mmCIF file of C-alpha atoms in Angstrom:
data_model
loop_
_atom_site.group_PDB
_atom_site.id
_atom_site.type_symbol
_atom_site.label_atom_id
_atom_site.label_comp_id
_atom_site.label_asym_id
_atom_site.label_seq_id
_atom_site.Cartn_x
_atom_site.Cartn_y
_atom_site.Cartn_z
ATOM 1 C CA MET F 1 15.284 7.192 1.261
ATOM 2 C CA MET F 2 11.547 6.721 1.631
ATOM 3 C CA ARG F 3 8.886 9.360 1.069
ATOM 4 C CA PHE F 4 5.350 9.051 2.392
ATOM 5 C CA LEU F 5 2.703 10.804 0.335
ATOM 6 C CA GLY F 6 -1.047 10.906 0.543
ATOM 7 C CA TYR F 7 -3.141 10.516 3.627
ATOM 8 C CA PRO F 8 -0.314 10.107 6.190
ATOM 9 C CA SER F 9 0.772 13.669 5.412
ATOM 10 C CA LEU F 10 -2.545 14.871 6.826
ATOM 11 C CA ARG F 11 -2.243 13.341 10.264
ATOM 12 C CA ALA F 12 -2.047 16.831 11.723
ATOM 13 C CA VAL F 13 -5.571 17.479 10.468
ATOM 14 C CA GLY F 14 -7.017 14.158 11.519
ATOM 15 C CA CYS F 15 -5.918 11.547 9.030
ATOM 16 C CA PRO F 16 -7.776 8.289 9.818
ATOM 17 C CA SER F 17 -4.650 6.209 9.227
ATOM 18 C CA GLN F 18 -3.258 6.980 12.676
ATOM 19 C CA ARG F 19 -1.795 4.011 14.477
ATOM 20 C CA PRO F 20 -2.262 3.108 18.135
ATOM 21 C CA GLY F 21 -0.366 5.513 20.351
ATOM 22 C CA GLU F 22 -0.458 8.409 17.911
ATOM 23 C CA THR F 23 -2.372 11.598 18.582
ATOM 24 C CA SER F 24 -5.982 10.997 17.694
ATOM 25 C CA GLY F 25 -7.826 13.183 15.224
ATOM 26 C CA PRO F 26 -11.462 13.763 14.314
ATOM 27 C CA PRO F 27 -13.869 10.806 13.919
ATOM 28 C CA GLU F 28 -13.465 8.266 11.107
ATOM 29 C CA TRP F 29 -13.443 10.044 7.749
ATOM 30 C CA ALA F 30 -14.444 13.339 9.330
ATOM 31 C CA ASN F 31 -12.173 15.043 6.843
ATOM 32 C CA ARG F 32 -13.313 13.019 3.824
ATOM 33 C CA LYS F 33 -14.149 16.106 1.778
ATOM 34 C CA LEU F 34 -10.737 17.577 2.520
ATOM 35 C CA PHE F 35 -9.065 14.336 1.488
ATOM 36 C CA GLU F 36 -10.975 14.250 -1.796
ATOM 37 C CA ALA F 37 -10.125 17.868 -2.511
ATOM 38 C CA VAL F 38 -6.393 17.546 -2.014
ATOM 39 C CA ARG F 39 -5.750 13.976 -3.187
ATOM 40 C CA PRO F 40 -4.801 15.078 -6.750
ATOM 41 C CA ILE F 41 -1.823 17.020 -5.432
ATOM 42 C CA PHE F 42 -0.477 14.372 -3.067
ATOM 43 C CA CYS F 43 1.807 12.803 -5.647
ATOM 44 C CA ASP F 44 3.110 16.185 -6.734
ATOM 45 C CA LEU F 45 4.696 16.892 -3.373
ATOM 46 C CA VAL F 46 8.484 16.902 -3.150
ATOM 47 C CA SER F 47 10.942 17.988 -0.559
ATOM 48 C CA GLU F 48 12.804 21.150 -1.499
ATOM 49 C CA PRO F 49 15.465 23.221 0.262
ATOM 50 C CA VAL F 50 14.371 26.364 2.094
ATOM 51 C CA ASP F 51 16.050 28.537 -0.553
ATOM 52 C CA GLY F 52 13.811 27.061 -3.229
ATOM 53 C CA SER F 53 16.612 25.385 -5.165
ATOM 54 C CA ILE F 54 15.957 21.933 -6.580
ATOM 55 C CA THR F 55 18.416 19.273 -7.683
ATOM 56 C CA SER F 56 18.246 17.404 -10.972
ATOM 57 C CA HIS F 57 17.329 14.295 -9.008
ATOM 58 C CA GLN F 58 14.425 16.127 -7.391
ATOM 59 C CA LYS F 59 13.336 17.362 -10.796
ATOM 60 C CA ALA F 60 13.316 13.794 -12.048
ATOM 61 C CA ARG F 61 11.254 12.700 -9.058
ATOM 62 C CA ARG F 62 8.872 15.591 -9.559
ATOM 63 C CA GLY F 63 8.474 14.497 -13.176
ATOM 64 C CA TYR F 64 7.363 11.073 -12.026
ATOM 65 C CA ALA F 65 5.145 12.578 -9.333
ATOM 66 C CA LYS F 66 3.281 14.641 -11.914
ATOM 67 C CA VAL F 67 2.705 11.570 -14.055
ATOM 68 C CA SER F 68 1.686 9.586 -10.991
ATOM 69 C CA SER F 69 -0.779 12.251 -9.939
ATOM 70 C CA GLN F 70 -2.605 11.742 -13.227
ATOM 71 C CA MET F 71 -3.158 8.078 -12.551
ATOM 72 C CA ASN F 72 -6.569 7.120 -11.274
ATOM 73 C CA HIS F 73 -5.525 5.655 -7.948
ATOM 74 C CA GLU F 74 -9.039 4.701 -6.985
ATOM 75 C CA ARG F 75 -9.636 2.866 -10.259
ATOM 76 C CA PHE F 76 -6.615 0.659 -9.770
ATOM 77 C CA MET F 77 -7.294 0.193 -6.062
ATOM 78 C CA GLU F 78 -10.799 -0.947 -6.952
ATOM 79 C CA GLU F 79 -9.237 -3.716 -9.036
ATOM 80 C CA ALA F 80 -7.125 -4.697 -6.045
ATOM 81 C CA LEU F 81 -10.267 -4.690 -3.916
ATOM 82 C CA GLU F 82 -11.974 -7.021 -6.371
ATOM 83 C CA ALA F 83 -9.091 -9.481 -5.953
ATOM 84 C CA ALA F 84 -9.483 -9.135 -2.186
ATOM 85 C CA ARG F 85 -13.228 -9.797 -2.423
ATOM 86 C CA GLN F 86 -12.564 -12.989 -4.353
ATOM 87 C CA ALA F 87 -10.069 -14.060 -1.697
ATOM 88 C CA LEU F 88 -12.680 -13.449 0.993
ATOM 89 C CA ILE F 89 -15.222 -15.555 -0.903
ATOM 90 C CA MET F 90 -12.651 -18.365 -0.919
ATOM 91 C CA GLY F 91 -12.244 -18.063 2.847
ATOM 92 C CA GLU F 92 -8.875 -16.337 2.597
ATOM 93 C CA PHE F 93 -7.621 -13.216 4.329
ATOM 94 C CA PRO F 94 -8.987 -10.412 2.089
ATOM 95 C CA VAL F 95 -5.832 -8.909 0.650
ATOM 96 C CA GLY F 96 -5.604 -8.192 -3.049
ATOM 97 C CA CYS F 97 -3.191 -6.203 -5.174
ATOM 98 C CA VAL F 98 -2.395 -5.149 -8.720
ATOM 99 C CA MET F 99 0.804 -3.977 -10.358
ATOM 100 C CA VAL F 100 0.409 -1.125 -12.824
ATOM 101 C CA TYR F 101 2.804 -0.118 -15.595
ATOM 102 C CA GLU F 102 2.185 2.670 -18.097
ATOM 103 C CA ASP F 103 -1.403 3.005 -16.872
ATOM 104 C CA GLN F 104 -2.141 -0.689 -17.440
ATOM 105 C CA VAL F 105 -2.580 -3.515 -14.956
ATOM 106 C CA LEU F 106 0.139 -6.073 -15.615
ATOM 107 C CA VAL F 107 -0.603 -8.645 -12.916
ATOM 108 C CA THR F 108 -2.899 -9.222 -9.972
ATOM 109 C CA GLY F 109 -2.386 -11.060 -6.717
ATOM 110 C CA ALA F 110 -4.502 -12.280 -3.821
ATOM 111 C CA ARG F 111 -3.750 -13.914 -0.496
ATOM 112 C CA HIS F 112 -3.452 -17.710 -0.568
ATOM 113 C CA HIS F 113 -3.085 -20.285 2.194
ATOM 114 C CA SER F 114 -4.233 -18.186 5.127
ATOM 115 C CA ALA F 115 -6.736 -20.893 6.126
ATOM 116 C CA PRO F 116 -5.563 -23.550 8.637
ATOM 117 C CA GLN F 117 -5.131 -26.259 6.011
ATOM 118 C CA GLY F 118 -1.800 -25.655 4.287
ATOM 119 C CA GLN F 119 -1.351 -22.289 5.982
ATOM 120 C CA ASN F 120 1.884 -20.429 5.287
ATOM 121 C CA GLU F 121 3.212 -16.871 5.384
ATOM 122 C CA LEU F 122 4.806 -16.920 1.946
ATOM 123 C CA ASP F 123 1.782 -16.655 -0.313
ATOM 124 C CA HIS F 124 0.891 -13.056 0.456
ATOM 125 C CA ALA F 125 -0.898 -11.150 -2.304
ATOM 126 C CA GLU F 126 2.163 -9.038 -3.088
ATOM 127 C CA MET F 127 4.432 -12.083 -3.347
ATOM 128 C CA VAL F 128 1.979 -13.789 -5.702
ATOM 129 C CA ALA F 129 1.850 -10.685 -7.900
ATOM 130 C CA LEU F 130 5.629 -10.249 -7.803
ATOM 131 C CA ARG F 131 6.188 -13.801 -9.025
ATOM 132 C CA ARG F 132 3.770 -13.168 -11.875
ATOM 133 C CA LEU F 133 5.540 -9.929 -12.749
ATOM 134 C CA ILE F 134 8.888 -11.707 -12.889
ATOM 135 C CA ASP F 135 7.356 -14.425 -15.085
ATOM 136 C CA LEU F 136 6.534 -11.751 -17.666
ATOM 137 C CA GLY F 137 10.252 -11.536 -18.381
ATOM 138 C CA GLU F 138 12.413 -8.564 -19.247
ATOM 139 C CA GLY F 139 11.350 -5.389 -20.977
ATOM 140 C CA ILE F 140 9.514 -3.859 -18.030
ATOM 141 C CA ASP F 141 11.116 -1.008 -16.114
ATOM 142 C CA ARG F 142 10.168 -2.067 -12.603
ATOM 143 C CA ALA F 143 11.084 1.349 -11.240
ATOM 144 C CA LYS F 144 8.009 2.599 -13.097
ATOM 145 C CA VAL F 145 5.721 -0.131 -11.787
ATOM 146 C CA THR F 146 3.271 0.884 -9.060
ATOM 147 C CA LEU F 147 1.854 -1.596 -6.575
ATOM 148 C CA PHE F 148 -1.709 -1.057 -5.375
ATOM 149 C CA SER F 149 -2.543 -3.206 -2.342
ATOM 150 C CA THR F 150 -5.605 -3.308 -0.122
ATOM 151 C CA LEU F 151 -3.397 -3.740 2.960
ATOM 152 C CA GLU F 152 -0.069 -2.192 3.860
ATOM 153 C CA PRO F 153 2.666 -4.645 2.818
ATOM 154 C CA CYS F 154 4.359 -6.527 5.623
ATOM 155 C CA LEU F 155 8.110 -6.346 6.088
ATOM 156 C CA MET F 156 8.667 -9.480 3.992
ATOM 157 C CA CYS F 157 6.635 -8.161 1.068
ATOM 158 C CA TYR F 158 8.007 -4.639 1.330
ATOM 159 C CA ALA F 159 11.578 -5.922 1.248
ATOM 160 C CA ALA F 160 10.871 -8.300 -1.651
ATOM 161 C CA LEU F 161 9.231 -5.498 -3.620
ATOM 162 C CA ILE F 162 12.014 -2.949 -3.266
ATOM 163 C CA ILE F 163 14.788 -5.510 -3.774
ATOM 164 C CA ASN F 164 13.092 -6.441 -7.045
ATOM 165 C CA GLY F 165 12.986 -2.835 -8.181
ATOM 166 C CA ILE F 166 9.475 -1.686 -7.215
ATOM 167 C CA ARG F 167 9.698 1.925 -6.047
ATOM 168 C CA HIS F 168 6.070 3.065 -5.829
ATOM 169 C CA ILE F 169 3.679 1.518 -3.335
ATOM 170 C CA ILE F 170 0.074 2.552 -2.708
ATOM 171 C CA TYR F 171 -2.093 0.829 -0.129
ATOM 172 C CA ALA F 172 -5.580 1.211 1.286
ATOM 173 C CA TYR F 173 -5.591 0.061 4.906
ATOM 174 C CA GLU F 174 -2.773 0.337 7.420
ATOM 175 C CA ASP F 175 -1.473 -2.873 9.006
ATOM 176 C CA VAL F 176 -0.930 -1.898 12.624
ATOM 177 C CA LEU F 177 0.288 -5.408 13.427
ATOM 178 C CA GLY F 178 2.838 -6.173 10.733
ATOM 179 C CA GLY F 179 3.038 -3.253 8.312
ATOM 180 C CA GLY F 180 6.575 -2.833 7.017
ATOM 181 C CA THR F 181 6.553 0.365 4.983
ATOM 182 C CA GLY F 182 7.688 2.452 7.939
ATOM 183 C CA LEU F 183 11.115 0.821 7.814
ATOM 184 C CA ASP F 184 13.815 3.492 7.868
ATOM 185 C CA LEU F 185 15.937 2.577 4.866
ATOM 186 C CA THR F 186 18.473 5.279 5.702
ATOM 187 C CA SER F 187 19.521 3.332 8.794
ATOM 188 C CA LEU F 188 20.412 0.227 6.781
ATOM 189 C CA ASN F 189 23.393 -0.739 4.639
ATOM 190 C CA PRO F 190 24.118 1.167 1.388
ATOM 191 C CA PHE F 191 22.182 -1.246 -0.845
ATOM 192 C CA TYR F 192 18.956 -0.220 0.886
ATOM 193 C CA ARG F 193 19.954 3.256 2.018
ATOM 194 C CA GLU F 194 20.334 4.482 -1.553
ATOM 195 C CA MET F 195 16.873 3.328 -2.650
ATOM 196 C CA GLU F 196 14.236 5.962 -3.444
ATOM 197 C CA VAL F 197 10.824 4.606 -2.444
ATOM 198 C CA THR F 198 7.490 6.433 -2.470
ATOM 199 C CA VAL F 199 4.604 5.194 -0.325
ATOM 200 C CA VAL F 200 1.008 6.459 -0.455
ATOM 201 C CA SER F 201 -1.659 5.237 1.947
ATOM 202 C CA GLY F 202 -5.385 5.583 2.531
ATOM 203 C CA VAL F 203 -6.682 5.132 -1.025
ATOM 204 C CA LEU F 204 -10.159 3.570 -0.657
ATOM 205 C CA ARG F 205 -9.314 2.802 2.954
ATOM 206 C CA HIS F 206 -12.959 2.609 4.002
ATOM 207 C CA GLU F 207 -13.761 -0.017 1.359
ATOM 208 C CA SER F 208 -10.790 -2.140 2.372
ATOM 209 C CA LEU F 209 -11.603 -1.762 6.054
ATOM 210 C CA ALA F 210 -15.100 -3.111 5.382
ATOM 211 C CA LEU F 211 -13.638 -6.334 3.974
ATOM 212 C CA PHE F 212 -11.436 -6.872 7.014
ATOM 213 C CA LYS F 213 -14.355 -6.183 9.334
ATOM 214 C CA GLN F 214 -16.333 -8.815 7.460
ATOM 215 C CA PHE F 215 -13.464 -11.291 7.744
ATOM 216 C CA PHE F 216 -12.898 -10.791 11.465
ATOM 217 C CA SER F 217 -16.656 -10.850 12.167
ATOM 218 C CA ASP F 218 -16.876 -14.425 10.868
ATOM 219 C CA SER F 219 -16.150 -16.856 13.705
ATOM 220 C CA ASN F 220 -15.093 -19.469 11.158
ATOM 221 C CA ASN F 221 -12.033 -17.418 10.247
ATOM 222 C CA GLU F 222 -9.181 -18.249 12.607
ATOM 223 C CA TYR F 223 -6.410 -16.346 10.866
ATOM 224 C CA LEU F 224 -5.073 -13.527 13.102
ATOM 225 C CA ARG F 225 -8.066 -13.877 15.398
ATOM 226 C CA ASP F 226 -7.594 -11.898 18.633
ATOM 227 C CA SER F 227 -4.553 -10.167 17.147
ATOM 228 C CA LEU F 228 -3.835 -6.454 17.391
ATOM 229 C CA LEU F 229 -4.966 -6.059 13.781
ATOM 230 C CA ALA F 230 -8.281 -7.761 14.503
ATOM 231 C CA THR F 231 -8.907 -5.681 17.620
ATOM 232 C CA TYR F 232 -7.939 -2.462 15.877
ATOM 233 C CA THR F 233 -10.055 -3.263 12.818
ATOM 234 C CA MET F 234 -13.190 -3.989 14.825
ATOM 235 C CA SER F 235 -12.745 -0.821 16.893
ATOM 236 C CA VAL F 236 -12.520 1.722 14.046
#
């Protein structure tokens, strides 16, 4: 089962993370003050039965949500943004990420090989960080690791993350072209269907968006040029 927390839950009041085809809301960041006011409670939201009862599993998830809500999401996302800025300086697609455990950054990752020379679709920021996490060895409860990424993970990265035990994913900017976090795990085989994954979006979205605008504005960057993501990015 997958739970979306954070900005997507406010689409009814004009969340800026709407995708093409969805009902449009107010102008970009029109509800910024509202977002800032309610962000601290996003990670404390859980689904409960109408009668108010709550299962032990839900209690456990609420326990994590309360801890998660105390984390400084923007602080960790800023570190992911710094990795993305360095990637942009190197001429790479500006995606950066960090993996956080017990309020500490364990590993960072940035996009590699997005330029024409040696280009591949394996060295995404999340895959780089995941390899580094695995290299740290045992002793880390991956279910308590949170990924902060400047771009919504693609289907490859999302699948690799959850298969390797990552259950908490926070991203800044929605990938309308290849974002994979909307995958309905409940429709898949038991191995995936029984996973509990929490996804939060929109944390420092504006700052991440600025990096992608800068990337797509540079005519020297050929990666994903004229794609849906490029068109969408330059239009918002």
